[in-house]
PDB file of C-alpha atoms in Angstrom:
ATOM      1  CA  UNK A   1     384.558  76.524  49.612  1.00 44.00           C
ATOM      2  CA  UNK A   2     382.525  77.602  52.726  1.00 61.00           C
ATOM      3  CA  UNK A   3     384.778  79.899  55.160  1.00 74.00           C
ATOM      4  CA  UNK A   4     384.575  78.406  58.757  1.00 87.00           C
ATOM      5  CA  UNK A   5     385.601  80.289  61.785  1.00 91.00           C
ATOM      6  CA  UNK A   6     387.471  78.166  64.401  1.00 86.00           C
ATOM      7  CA  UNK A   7     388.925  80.598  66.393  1.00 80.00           C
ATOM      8  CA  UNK A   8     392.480  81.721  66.025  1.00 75.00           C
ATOM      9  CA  UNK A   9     395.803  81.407  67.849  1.00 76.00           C
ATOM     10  CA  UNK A  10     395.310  84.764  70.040  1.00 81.00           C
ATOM     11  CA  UNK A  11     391.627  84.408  70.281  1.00 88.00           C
ATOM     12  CA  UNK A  12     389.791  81.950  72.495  1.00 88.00           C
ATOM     13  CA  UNK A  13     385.923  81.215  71.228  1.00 89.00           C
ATOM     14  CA  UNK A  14     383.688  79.123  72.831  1.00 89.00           C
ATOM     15  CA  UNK A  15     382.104  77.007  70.301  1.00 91.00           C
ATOM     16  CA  UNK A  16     378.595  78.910  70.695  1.00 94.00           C
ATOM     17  CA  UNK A  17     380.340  82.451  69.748  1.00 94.00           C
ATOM     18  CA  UNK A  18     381.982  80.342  66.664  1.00 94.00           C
ATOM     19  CA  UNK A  19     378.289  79.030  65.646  1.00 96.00           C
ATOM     20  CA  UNK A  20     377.239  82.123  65.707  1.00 96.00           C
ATOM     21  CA  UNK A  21     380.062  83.908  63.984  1.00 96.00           C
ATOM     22  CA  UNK A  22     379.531  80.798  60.964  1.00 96.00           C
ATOM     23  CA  UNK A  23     376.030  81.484  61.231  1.00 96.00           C
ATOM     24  CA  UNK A  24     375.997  85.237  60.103  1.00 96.00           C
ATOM     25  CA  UNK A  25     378.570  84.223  57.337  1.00 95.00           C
ATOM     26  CA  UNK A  26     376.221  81.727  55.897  1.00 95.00           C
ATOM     27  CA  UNK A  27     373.232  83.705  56.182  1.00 95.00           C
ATOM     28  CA  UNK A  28     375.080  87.101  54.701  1.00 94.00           C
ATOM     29  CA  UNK A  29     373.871  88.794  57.717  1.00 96.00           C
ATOM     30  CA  UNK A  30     375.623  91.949  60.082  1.00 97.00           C
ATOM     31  CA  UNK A  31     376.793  89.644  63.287  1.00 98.00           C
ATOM     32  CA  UNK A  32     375.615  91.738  66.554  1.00 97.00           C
ATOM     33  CA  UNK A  33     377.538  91.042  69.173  1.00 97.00           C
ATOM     34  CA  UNK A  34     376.923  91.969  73.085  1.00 94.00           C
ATOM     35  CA  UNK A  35     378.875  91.404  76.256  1.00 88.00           C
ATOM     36  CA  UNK A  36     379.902  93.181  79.049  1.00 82.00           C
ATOM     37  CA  UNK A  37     383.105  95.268  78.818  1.00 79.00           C
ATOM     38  CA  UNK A  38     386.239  93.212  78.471  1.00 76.00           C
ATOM     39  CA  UNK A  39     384.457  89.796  76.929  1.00 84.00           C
ATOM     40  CA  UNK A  40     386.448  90.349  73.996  1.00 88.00           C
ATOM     41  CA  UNK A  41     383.908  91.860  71.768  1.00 92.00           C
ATOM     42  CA  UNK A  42     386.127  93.995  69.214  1.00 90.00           C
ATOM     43  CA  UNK A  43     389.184  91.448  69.327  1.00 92.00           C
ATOM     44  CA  UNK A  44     386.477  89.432  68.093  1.00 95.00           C
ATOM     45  CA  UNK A  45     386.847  91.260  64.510  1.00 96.00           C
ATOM     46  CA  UNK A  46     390.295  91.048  64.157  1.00 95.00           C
ATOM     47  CA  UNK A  47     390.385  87.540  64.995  1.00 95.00           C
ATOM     48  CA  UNK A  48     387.755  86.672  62.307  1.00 96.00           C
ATOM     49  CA  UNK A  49     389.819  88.663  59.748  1.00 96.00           C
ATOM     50  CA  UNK A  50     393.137  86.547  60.365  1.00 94.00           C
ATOM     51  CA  UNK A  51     391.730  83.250  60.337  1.00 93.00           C
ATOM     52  CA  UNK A  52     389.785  83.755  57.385  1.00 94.00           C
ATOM     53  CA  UNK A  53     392.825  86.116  55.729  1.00 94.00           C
ATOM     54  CA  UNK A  54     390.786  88.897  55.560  1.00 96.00           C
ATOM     55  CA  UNK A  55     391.369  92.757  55.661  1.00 97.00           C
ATOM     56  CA  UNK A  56     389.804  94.640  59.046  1.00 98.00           C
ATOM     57  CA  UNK A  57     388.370  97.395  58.821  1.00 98.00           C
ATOM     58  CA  UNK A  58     387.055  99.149  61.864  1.00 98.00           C
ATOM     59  CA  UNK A  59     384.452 102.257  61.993  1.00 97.00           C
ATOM     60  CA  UNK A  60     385.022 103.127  65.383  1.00 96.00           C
ATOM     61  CA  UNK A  61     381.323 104.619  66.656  1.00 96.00           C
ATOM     62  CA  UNK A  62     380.950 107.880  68.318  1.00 94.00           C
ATOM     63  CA  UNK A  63     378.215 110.146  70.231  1.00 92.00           C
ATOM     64  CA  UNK A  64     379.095 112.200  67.196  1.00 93.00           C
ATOM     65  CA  UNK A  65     378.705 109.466  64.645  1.00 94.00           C
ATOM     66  CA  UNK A  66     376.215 109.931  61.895  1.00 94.00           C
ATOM     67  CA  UNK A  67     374.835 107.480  59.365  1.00 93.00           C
ATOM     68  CA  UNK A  68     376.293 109.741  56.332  1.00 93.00           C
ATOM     69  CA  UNK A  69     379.963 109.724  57.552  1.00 93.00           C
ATOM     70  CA  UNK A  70     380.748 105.770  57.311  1.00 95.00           C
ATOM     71  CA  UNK A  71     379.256 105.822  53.294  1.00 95.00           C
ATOM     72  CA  UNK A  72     381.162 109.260  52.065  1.00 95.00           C
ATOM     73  CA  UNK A  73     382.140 112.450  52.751  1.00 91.00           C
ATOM     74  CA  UNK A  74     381.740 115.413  50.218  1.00 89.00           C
ATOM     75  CA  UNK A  75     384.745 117.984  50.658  1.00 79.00           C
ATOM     76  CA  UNK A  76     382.909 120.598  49.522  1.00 76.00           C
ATOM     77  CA  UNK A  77     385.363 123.681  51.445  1.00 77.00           C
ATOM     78  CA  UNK A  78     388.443 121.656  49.962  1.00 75.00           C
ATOM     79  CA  UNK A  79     386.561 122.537  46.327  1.00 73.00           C
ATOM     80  CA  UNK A  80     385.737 125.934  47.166  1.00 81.00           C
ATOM     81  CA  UNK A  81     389.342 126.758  48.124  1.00 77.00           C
ATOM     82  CA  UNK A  82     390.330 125.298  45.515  1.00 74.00           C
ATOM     83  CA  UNK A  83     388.190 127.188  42.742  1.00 75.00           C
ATOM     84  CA  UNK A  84     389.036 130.585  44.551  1.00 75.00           C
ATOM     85  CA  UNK A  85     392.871 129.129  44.300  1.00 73.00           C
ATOM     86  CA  UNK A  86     393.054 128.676  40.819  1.00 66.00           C
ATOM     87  CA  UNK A  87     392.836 124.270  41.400  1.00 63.00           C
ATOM     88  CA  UNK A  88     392.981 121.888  38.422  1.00 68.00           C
ATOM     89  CA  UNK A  89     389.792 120.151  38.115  1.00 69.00           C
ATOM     90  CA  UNK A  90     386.884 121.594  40.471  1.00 75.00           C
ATOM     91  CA  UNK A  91     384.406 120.652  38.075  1.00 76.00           C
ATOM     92  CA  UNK A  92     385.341 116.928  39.001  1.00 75.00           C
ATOM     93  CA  UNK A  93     383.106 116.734  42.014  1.00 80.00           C
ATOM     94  CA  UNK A  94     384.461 112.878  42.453  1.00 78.00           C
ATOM     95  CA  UNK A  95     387.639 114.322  43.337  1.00 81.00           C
ATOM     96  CA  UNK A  96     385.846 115.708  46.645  1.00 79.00           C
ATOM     97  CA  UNK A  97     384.215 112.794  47.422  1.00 89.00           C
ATOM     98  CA  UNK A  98     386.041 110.820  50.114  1.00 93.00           C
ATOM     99  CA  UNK A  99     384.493 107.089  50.969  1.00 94.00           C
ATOM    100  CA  UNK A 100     383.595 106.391  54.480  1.00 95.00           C
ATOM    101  CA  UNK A 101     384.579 103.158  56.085  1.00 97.00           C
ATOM    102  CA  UNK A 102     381.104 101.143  55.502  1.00 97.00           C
ATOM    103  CA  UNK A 103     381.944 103.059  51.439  1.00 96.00           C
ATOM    104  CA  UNK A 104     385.507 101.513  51.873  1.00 96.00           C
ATOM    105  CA  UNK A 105     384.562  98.230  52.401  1.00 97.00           C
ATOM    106  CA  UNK A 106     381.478  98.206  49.588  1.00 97.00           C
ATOM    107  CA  UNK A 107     384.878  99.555  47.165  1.00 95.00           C
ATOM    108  CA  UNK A 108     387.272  96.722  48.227  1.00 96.00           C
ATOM    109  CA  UNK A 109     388.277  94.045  45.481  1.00 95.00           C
ATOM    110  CA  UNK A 110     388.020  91.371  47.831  1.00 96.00           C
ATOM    111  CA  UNK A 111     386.054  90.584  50.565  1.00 96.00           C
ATOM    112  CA  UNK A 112     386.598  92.306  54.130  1.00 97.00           C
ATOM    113  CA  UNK A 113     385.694  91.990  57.725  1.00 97.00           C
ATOM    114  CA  UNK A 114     383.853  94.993  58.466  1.00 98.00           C
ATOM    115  CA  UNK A 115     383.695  96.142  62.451  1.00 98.00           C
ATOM    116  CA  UNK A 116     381.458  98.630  63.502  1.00 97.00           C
ATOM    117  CA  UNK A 117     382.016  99.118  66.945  1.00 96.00           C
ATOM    118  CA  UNK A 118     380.233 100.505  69.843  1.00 94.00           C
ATOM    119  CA  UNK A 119     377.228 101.038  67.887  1.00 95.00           C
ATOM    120  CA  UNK A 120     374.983 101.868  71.183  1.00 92.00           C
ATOM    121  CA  UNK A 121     376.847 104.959  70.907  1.00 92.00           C
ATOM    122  CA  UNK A 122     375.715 106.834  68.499  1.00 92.00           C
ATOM    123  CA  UNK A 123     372.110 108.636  68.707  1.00 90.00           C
ATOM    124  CA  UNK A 124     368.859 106.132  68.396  1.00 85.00           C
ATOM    125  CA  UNK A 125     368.054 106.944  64.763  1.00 90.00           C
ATOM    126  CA  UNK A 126     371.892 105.812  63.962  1.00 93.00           C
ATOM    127  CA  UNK A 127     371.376 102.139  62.650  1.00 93.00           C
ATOM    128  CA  UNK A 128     368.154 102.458  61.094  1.00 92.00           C
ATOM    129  CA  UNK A 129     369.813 105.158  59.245  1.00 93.00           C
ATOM    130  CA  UNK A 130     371.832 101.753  58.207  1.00 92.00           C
ATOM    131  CA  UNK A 131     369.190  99.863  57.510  1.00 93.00           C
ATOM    132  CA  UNK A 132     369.094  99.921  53.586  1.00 91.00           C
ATOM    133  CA  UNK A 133     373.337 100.038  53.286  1.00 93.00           C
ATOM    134  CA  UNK A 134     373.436  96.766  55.321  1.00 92.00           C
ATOM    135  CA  UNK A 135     370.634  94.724  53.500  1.00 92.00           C
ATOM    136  CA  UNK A 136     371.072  95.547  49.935  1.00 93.00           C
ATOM    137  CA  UNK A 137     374.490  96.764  50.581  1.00 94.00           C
ATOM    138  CA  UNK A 138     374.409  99.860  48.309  1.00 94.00           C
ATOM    139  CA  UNK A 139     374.350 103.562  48.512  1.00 94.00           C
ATOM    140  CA  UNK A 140     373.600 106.644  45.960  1.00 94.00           C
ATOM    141  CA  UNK A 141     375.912 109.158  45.855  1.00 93.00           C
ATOM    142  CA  UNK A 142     373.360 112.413  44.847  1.00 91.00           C
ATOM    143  CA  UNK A 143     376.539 114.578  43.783  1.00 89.00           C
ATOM    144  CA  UNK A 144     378.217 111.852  41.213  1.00 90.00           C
ATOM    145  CA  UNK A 145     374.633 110.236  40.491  1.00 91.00           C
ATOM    146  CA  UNK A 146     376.680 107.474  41.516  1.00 92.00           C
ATOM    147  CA  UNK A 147     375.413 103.942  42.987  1.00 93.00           C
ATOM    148  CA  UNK A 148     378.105 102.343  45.153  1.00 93.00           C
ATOM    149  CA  UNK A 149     377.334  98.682  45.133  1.00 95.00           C
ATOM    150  CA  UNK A 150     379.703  96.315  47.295  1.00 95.00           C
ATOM    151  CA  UNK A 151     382.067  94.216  44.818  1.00 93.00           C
ATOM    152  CA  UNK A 152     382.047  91.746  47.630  1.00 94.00           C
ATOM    153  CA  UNK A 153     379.550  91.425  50.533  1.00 95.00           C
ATOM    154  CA  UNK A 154     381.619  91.702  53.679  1.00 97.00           C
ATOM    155  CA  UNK A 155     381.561  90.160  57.083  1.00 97.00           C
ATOM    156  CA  UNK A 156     379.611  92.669  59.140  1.00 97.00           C
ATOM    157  CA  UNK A 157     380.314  92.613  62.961  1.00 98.00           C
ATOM    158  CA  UNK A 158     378.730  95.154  65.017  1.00 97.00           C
ATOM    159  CA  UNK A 159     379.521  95.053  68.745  1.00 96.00           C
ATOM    160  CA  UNK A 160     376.997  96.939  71.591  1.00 94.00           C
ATOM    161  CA  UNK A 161     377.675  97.712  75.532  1.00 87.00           C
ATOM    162  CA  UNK A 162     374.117  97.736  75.479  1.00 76.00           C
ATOM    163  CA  UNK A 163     373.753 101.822  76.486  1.00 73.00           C
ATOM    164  CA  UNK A 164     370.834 101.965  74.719  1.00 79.00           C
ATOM    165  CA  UNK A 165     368.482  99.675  73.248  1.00 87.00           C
ATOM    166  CA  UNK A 166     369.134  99.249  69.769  1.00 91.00           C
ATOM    167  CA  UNK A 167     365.600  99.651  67.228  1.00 92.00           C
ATOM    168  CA  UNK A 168     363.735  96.377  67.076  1.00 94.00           C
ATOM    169  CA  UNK A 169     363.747  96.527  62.480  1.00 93.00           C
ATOM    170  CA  UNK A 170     367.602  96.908  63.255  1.00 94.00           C
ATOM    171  CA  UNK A 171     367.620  93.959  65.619  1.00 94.00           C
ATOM    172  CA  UNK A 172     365.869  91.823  62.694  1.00 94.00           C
ATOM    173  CA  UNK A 173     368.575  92.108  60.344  1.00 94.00           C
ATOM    174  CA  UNK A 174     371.023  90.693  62.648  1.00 96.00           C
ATOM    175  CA  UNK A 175     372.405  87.429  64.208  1.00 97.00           C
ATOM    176  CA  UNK A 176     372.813  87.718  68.064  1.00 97.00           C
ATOM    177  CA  UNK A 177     375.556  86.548  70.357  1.00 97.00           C
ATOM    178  CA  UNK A 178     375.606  87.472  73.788  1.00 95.00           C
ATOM    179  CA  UNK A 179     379.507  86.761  75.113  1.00 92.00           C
ATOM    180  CA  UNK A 180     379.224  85.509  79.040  1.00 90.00           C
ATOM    181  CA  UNK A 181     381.776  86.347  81.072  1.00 91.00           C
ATOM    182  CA  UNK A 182     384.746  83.673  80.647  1.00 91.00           C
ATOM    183  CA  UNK A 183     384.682  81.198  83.313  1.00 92.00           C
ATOM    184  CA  UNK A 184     387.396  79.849  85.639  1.00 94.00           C
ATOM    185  CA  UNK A 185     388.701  77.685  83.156  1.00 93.00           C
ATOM    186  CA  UNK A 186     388.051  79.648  79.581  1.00 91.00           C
ATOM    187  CA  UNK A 187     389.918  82.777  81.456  1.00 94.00           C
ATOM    188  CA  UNK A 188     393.007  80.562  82.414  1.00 95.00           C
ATOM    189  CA  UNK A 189     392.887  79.445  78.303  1.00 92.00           C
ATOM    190  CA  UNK A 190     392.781  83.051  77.670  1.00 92.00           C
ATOM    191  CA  UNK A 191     395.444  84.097  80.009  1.00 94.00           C
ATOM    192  CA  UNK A 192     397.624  81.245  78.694  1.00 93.00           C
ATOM    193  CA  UNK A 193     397.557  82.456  75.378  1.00 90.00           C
ATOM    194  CA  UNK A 194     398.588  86.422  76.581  1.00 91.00           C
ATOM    195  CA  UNK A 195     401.165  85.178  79.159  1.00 94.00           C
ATOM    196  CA  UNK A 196     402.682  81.312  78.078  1.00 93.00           C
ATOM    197  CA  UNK A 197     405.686  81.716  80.422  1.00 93.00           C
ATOM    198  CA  UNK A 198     403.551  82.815  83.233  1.00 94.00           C
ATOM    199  CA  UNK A 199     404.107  80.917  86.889  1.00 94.00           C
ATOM    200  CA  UNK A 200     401.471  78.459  87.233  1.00 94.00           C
ATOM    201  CA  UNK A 201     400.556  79.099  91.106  1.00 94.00           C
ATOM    202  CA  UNK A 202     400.616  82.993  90.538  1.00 96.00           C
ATOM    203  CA  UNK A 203     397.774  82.302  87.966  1.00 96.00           C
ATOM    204  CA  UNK A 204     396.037  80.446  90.172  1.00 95.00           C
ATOM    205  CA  UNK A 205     395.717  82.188  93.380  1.00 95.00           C
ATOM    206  CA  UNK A 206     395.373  85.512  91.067  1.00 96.00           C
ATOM    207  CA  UNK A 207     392.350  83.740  89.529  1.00 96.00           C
ATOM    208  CA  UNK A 208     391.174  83.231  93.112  1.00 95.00           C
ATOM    209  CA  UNK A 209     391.083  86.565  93.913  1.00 95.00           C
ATOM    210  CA  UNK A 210     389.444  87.956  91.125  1.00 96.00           C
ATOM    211  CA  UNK A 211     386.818  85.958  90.650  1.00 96.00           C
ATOM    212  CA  UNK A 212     386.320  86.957  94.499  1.00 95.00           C
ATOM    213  CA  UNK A 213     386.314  90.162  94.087  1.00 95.00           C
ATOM    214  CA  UNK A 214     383.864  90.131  90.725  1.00 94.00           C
ATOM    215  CA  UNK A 215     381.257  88.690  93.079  1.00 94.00           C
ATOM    216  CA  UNK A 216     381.375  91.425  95.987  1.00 94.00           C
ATOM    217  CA  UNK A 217     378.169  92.858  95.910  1.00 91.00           C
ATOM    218  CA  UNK A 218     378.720  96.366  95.884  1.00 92.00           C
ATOM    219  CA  UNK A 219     381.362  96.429  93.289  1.00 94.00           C
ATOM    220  CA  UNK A 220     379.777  98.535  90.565  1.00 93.00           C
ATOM    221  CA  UNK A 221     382.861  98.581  88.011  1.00 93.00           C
ATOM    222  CA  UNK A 222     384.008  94.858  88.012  1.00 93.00           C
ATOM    223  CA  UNK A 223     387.438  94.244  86.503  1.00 95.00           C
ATOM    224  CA  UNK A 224     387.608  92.948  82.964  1.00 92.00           C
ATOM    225  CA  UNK A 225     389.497  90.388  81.280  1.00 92.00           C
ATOM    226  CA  UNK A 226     392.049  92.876  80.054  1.00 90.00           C
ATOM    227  CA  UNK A 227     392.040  94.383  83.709  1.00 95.00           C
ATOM    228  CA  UNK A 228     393.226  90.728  84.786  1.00 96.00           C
ATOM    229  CA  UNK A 229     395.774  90.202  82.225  1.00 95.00           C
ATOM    230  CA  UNK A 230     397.537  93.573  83.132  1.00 96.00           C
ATOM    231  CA  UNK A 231     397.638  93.004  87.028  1.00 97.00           C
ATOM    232  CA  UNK A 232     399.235  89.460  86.153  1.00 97.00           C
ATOM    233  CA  UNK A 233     401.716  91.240  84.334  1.00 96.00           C
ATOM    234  CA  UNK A 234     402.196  93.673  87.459  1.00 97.00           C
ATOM    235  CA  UNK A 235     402.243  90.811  89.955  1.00 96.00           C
ATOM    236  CA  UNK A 236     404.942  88.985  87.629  1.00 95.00           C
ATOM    237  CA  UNK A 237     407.199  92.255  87.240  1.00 95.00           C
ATOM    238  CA  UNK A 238     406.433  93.105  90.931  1.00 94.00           C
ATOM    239  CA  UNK A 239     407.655  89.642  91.965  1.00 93.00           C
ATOM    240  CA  UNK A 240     404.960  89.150  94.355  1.00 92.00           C
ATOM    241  CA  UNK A 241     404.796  85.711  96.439  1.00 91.00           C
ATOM    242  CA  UNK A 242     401.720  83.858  95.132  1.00 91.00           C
ATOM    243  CA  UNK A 243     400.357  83.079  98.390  1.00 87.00           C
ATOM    244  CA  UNK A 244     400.033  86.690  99.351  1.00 87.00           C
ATOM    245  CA  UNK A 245     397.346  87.547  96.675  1.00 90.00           C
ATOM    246  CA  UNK A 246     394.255  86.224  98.475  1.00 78.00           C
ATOM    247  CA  UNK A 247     395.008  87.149 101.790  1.00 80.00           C
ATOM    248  CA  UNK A 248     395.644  91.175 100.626  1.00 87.00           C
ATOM    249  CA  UNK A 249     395.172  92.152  96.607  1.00 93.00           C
ATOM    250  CA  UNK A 250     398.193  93.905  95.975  1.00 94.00           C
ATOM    251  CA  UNK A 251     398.022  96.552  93.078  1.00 96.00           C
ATOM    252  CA  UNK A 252     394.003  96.703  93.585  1.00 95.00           C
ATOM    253  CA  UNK A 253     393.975  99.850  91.092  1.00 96.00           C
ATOM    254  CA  UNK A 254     395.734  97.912  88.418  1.00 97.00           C
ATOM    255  CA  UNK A 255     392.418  95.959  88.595  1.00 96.00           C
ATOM    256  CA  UNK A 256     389.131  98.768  90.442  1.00 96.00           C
ATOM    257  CA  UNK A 257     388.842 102.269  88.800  1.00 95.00           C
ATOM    258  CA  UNK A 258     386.657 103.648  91.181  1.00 95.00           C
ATOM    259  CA  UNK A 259     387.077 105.335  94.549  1.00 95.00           C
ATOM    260  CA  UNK A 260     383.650 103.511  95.807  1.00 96.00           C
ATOM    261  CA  UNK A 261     384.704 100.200  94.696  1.00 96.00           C
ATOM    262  CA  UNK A 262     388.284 100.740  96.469  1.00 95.00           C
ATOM    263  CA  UNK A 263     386.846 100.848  99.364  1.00 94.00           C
ATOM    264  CA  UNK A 264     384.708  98.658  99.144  1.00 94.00           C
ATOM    265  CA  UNK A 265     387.587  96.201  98.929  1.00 94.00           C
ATOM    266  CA  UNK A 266     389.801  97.391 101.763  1.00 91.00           C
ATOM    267  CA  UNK A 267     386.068  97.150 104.150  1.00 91.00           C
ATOM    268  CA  UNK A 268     386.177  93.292 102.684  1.00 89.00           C
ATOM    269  CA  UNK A 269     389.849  92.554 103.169  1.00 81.00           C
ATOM    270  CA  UNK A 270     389.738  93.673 107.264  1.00 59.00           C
TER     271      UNK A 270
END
């Protein structure tokens, strides 16, 4: 039976994202996904894996981050220490070899959601360094003379903040979804399903406000979905009066991170 993604309880998808998401499922293909911060890109994963009843696994990507570490590591000072030590079993190099998380999910019995996230991280030559592992989804391990060959092919989503631009023979392997910013009505689905018992005119003047503010000009760091959710949650425990919000934004750095954009704020609410 064909597994369809129809978004989940905690998770609201516009039907475009869930196309998409079906799409690279069908088509056995690494879903990249792109979106300003706070669109819900990684959540994305994790809602996949519980409506389908799958097992996450997430290879969080670093500046750091190198090709080699998500198929295996070789513990090669582990076996050293150990020979000098007097260990049981050095000459069983498979005992050093530890899979990475891209390894981990080629090794599970059933099929996984795999994230990689944050790719646009790593250096440039980072996911063509993937480029073989992800289409025939395999990998040789020279110190075994071992071929690692996924039992089940598993749902690849890669997310980007678009740092860098990502190599075009990378770009062809993938499906593409670019998440918009949730409008007025999407983000009052999504805060509904974070805060059910919230008051209904707080919501709505809060919504007011920031979608004002996300549309001052010189903003440079606008507030995120998750940025909105919290500062409900302030408002809420704060007890502030709905009809306060627009005319002053109380608990502005709940929402702005930035001295600049601060500012910017108290100039616009004179």
């Amino acid at each position: 039976m064909e597994q369809r993604f129809t978004g989940g309880n905690e998770y609201v998808a516009s039907a475009e994202l869930m196309n998409a998401v079906n799409i690279a499922i069908t088509l056995q293909k690494p879903l990249l996904v792109k979106g300003e911060p706070g669109t819900g890109k990684t959540m994305l994963a994790q809602a996949v894996a519980d409506a389908l009843g799958k097992r996450l696994i997430i290879w969080n990507v670093k500046s750091t981050t190198k090709a080699q570490d998500g198929l295996y590591v070789y513990d090669v000072v582990q076996r050293l220490y150990d020979s000098q030590f007097g260990g049981h079993g050095v000459d069983d190099i498979s005992r050093y070899i530890k899979l990475g998380k891209l390894g981990e999910a080629f090794a599970a019995e059933e099929q996984v959601v795999l994230l990689i996230d944050e790719i646009d991280k790593a250096d440039l030559e980072f996911p063509n360094d993937l480029l073989w592992e992800l289409d025939q989804m395999e990998f040789y391990i020279p110190e075994t003379r071992e071929t690692v060959r996924a039992r089940q092919r598993p749902i690849v989503i890669i997310t980007s903040n678009a740092e860098k631009e990502l190599p075009d023979a990378f770009l062809r392997r993938c499906v593409f979804h670019y998440i918009e910013f949730p409008d007025r009505e999407q983000m009052e689905r999504i805060v509904r399903v974070h805060l059910p018992d919230i008051e209904e005119a707080l919501v709505e003047q809060a919504l007011e406000a920031f979608y004002w503010l996300r549309g001052l000009r010189d903003i440079e760091k606008k507030p995120s979905t998750s940025e909105l959710v919290d500062w409900l949650r302030a408002l809420a425990a704060g007890g502030v009066d709905p009809q306060r919000i627009t005319e002053k934004i109380p608990y502005a750095g709940v929402l702005l991170k930035k001295d600049k954009d601060l500012r910017t704020l108290a100039r616009n609410q004179r």
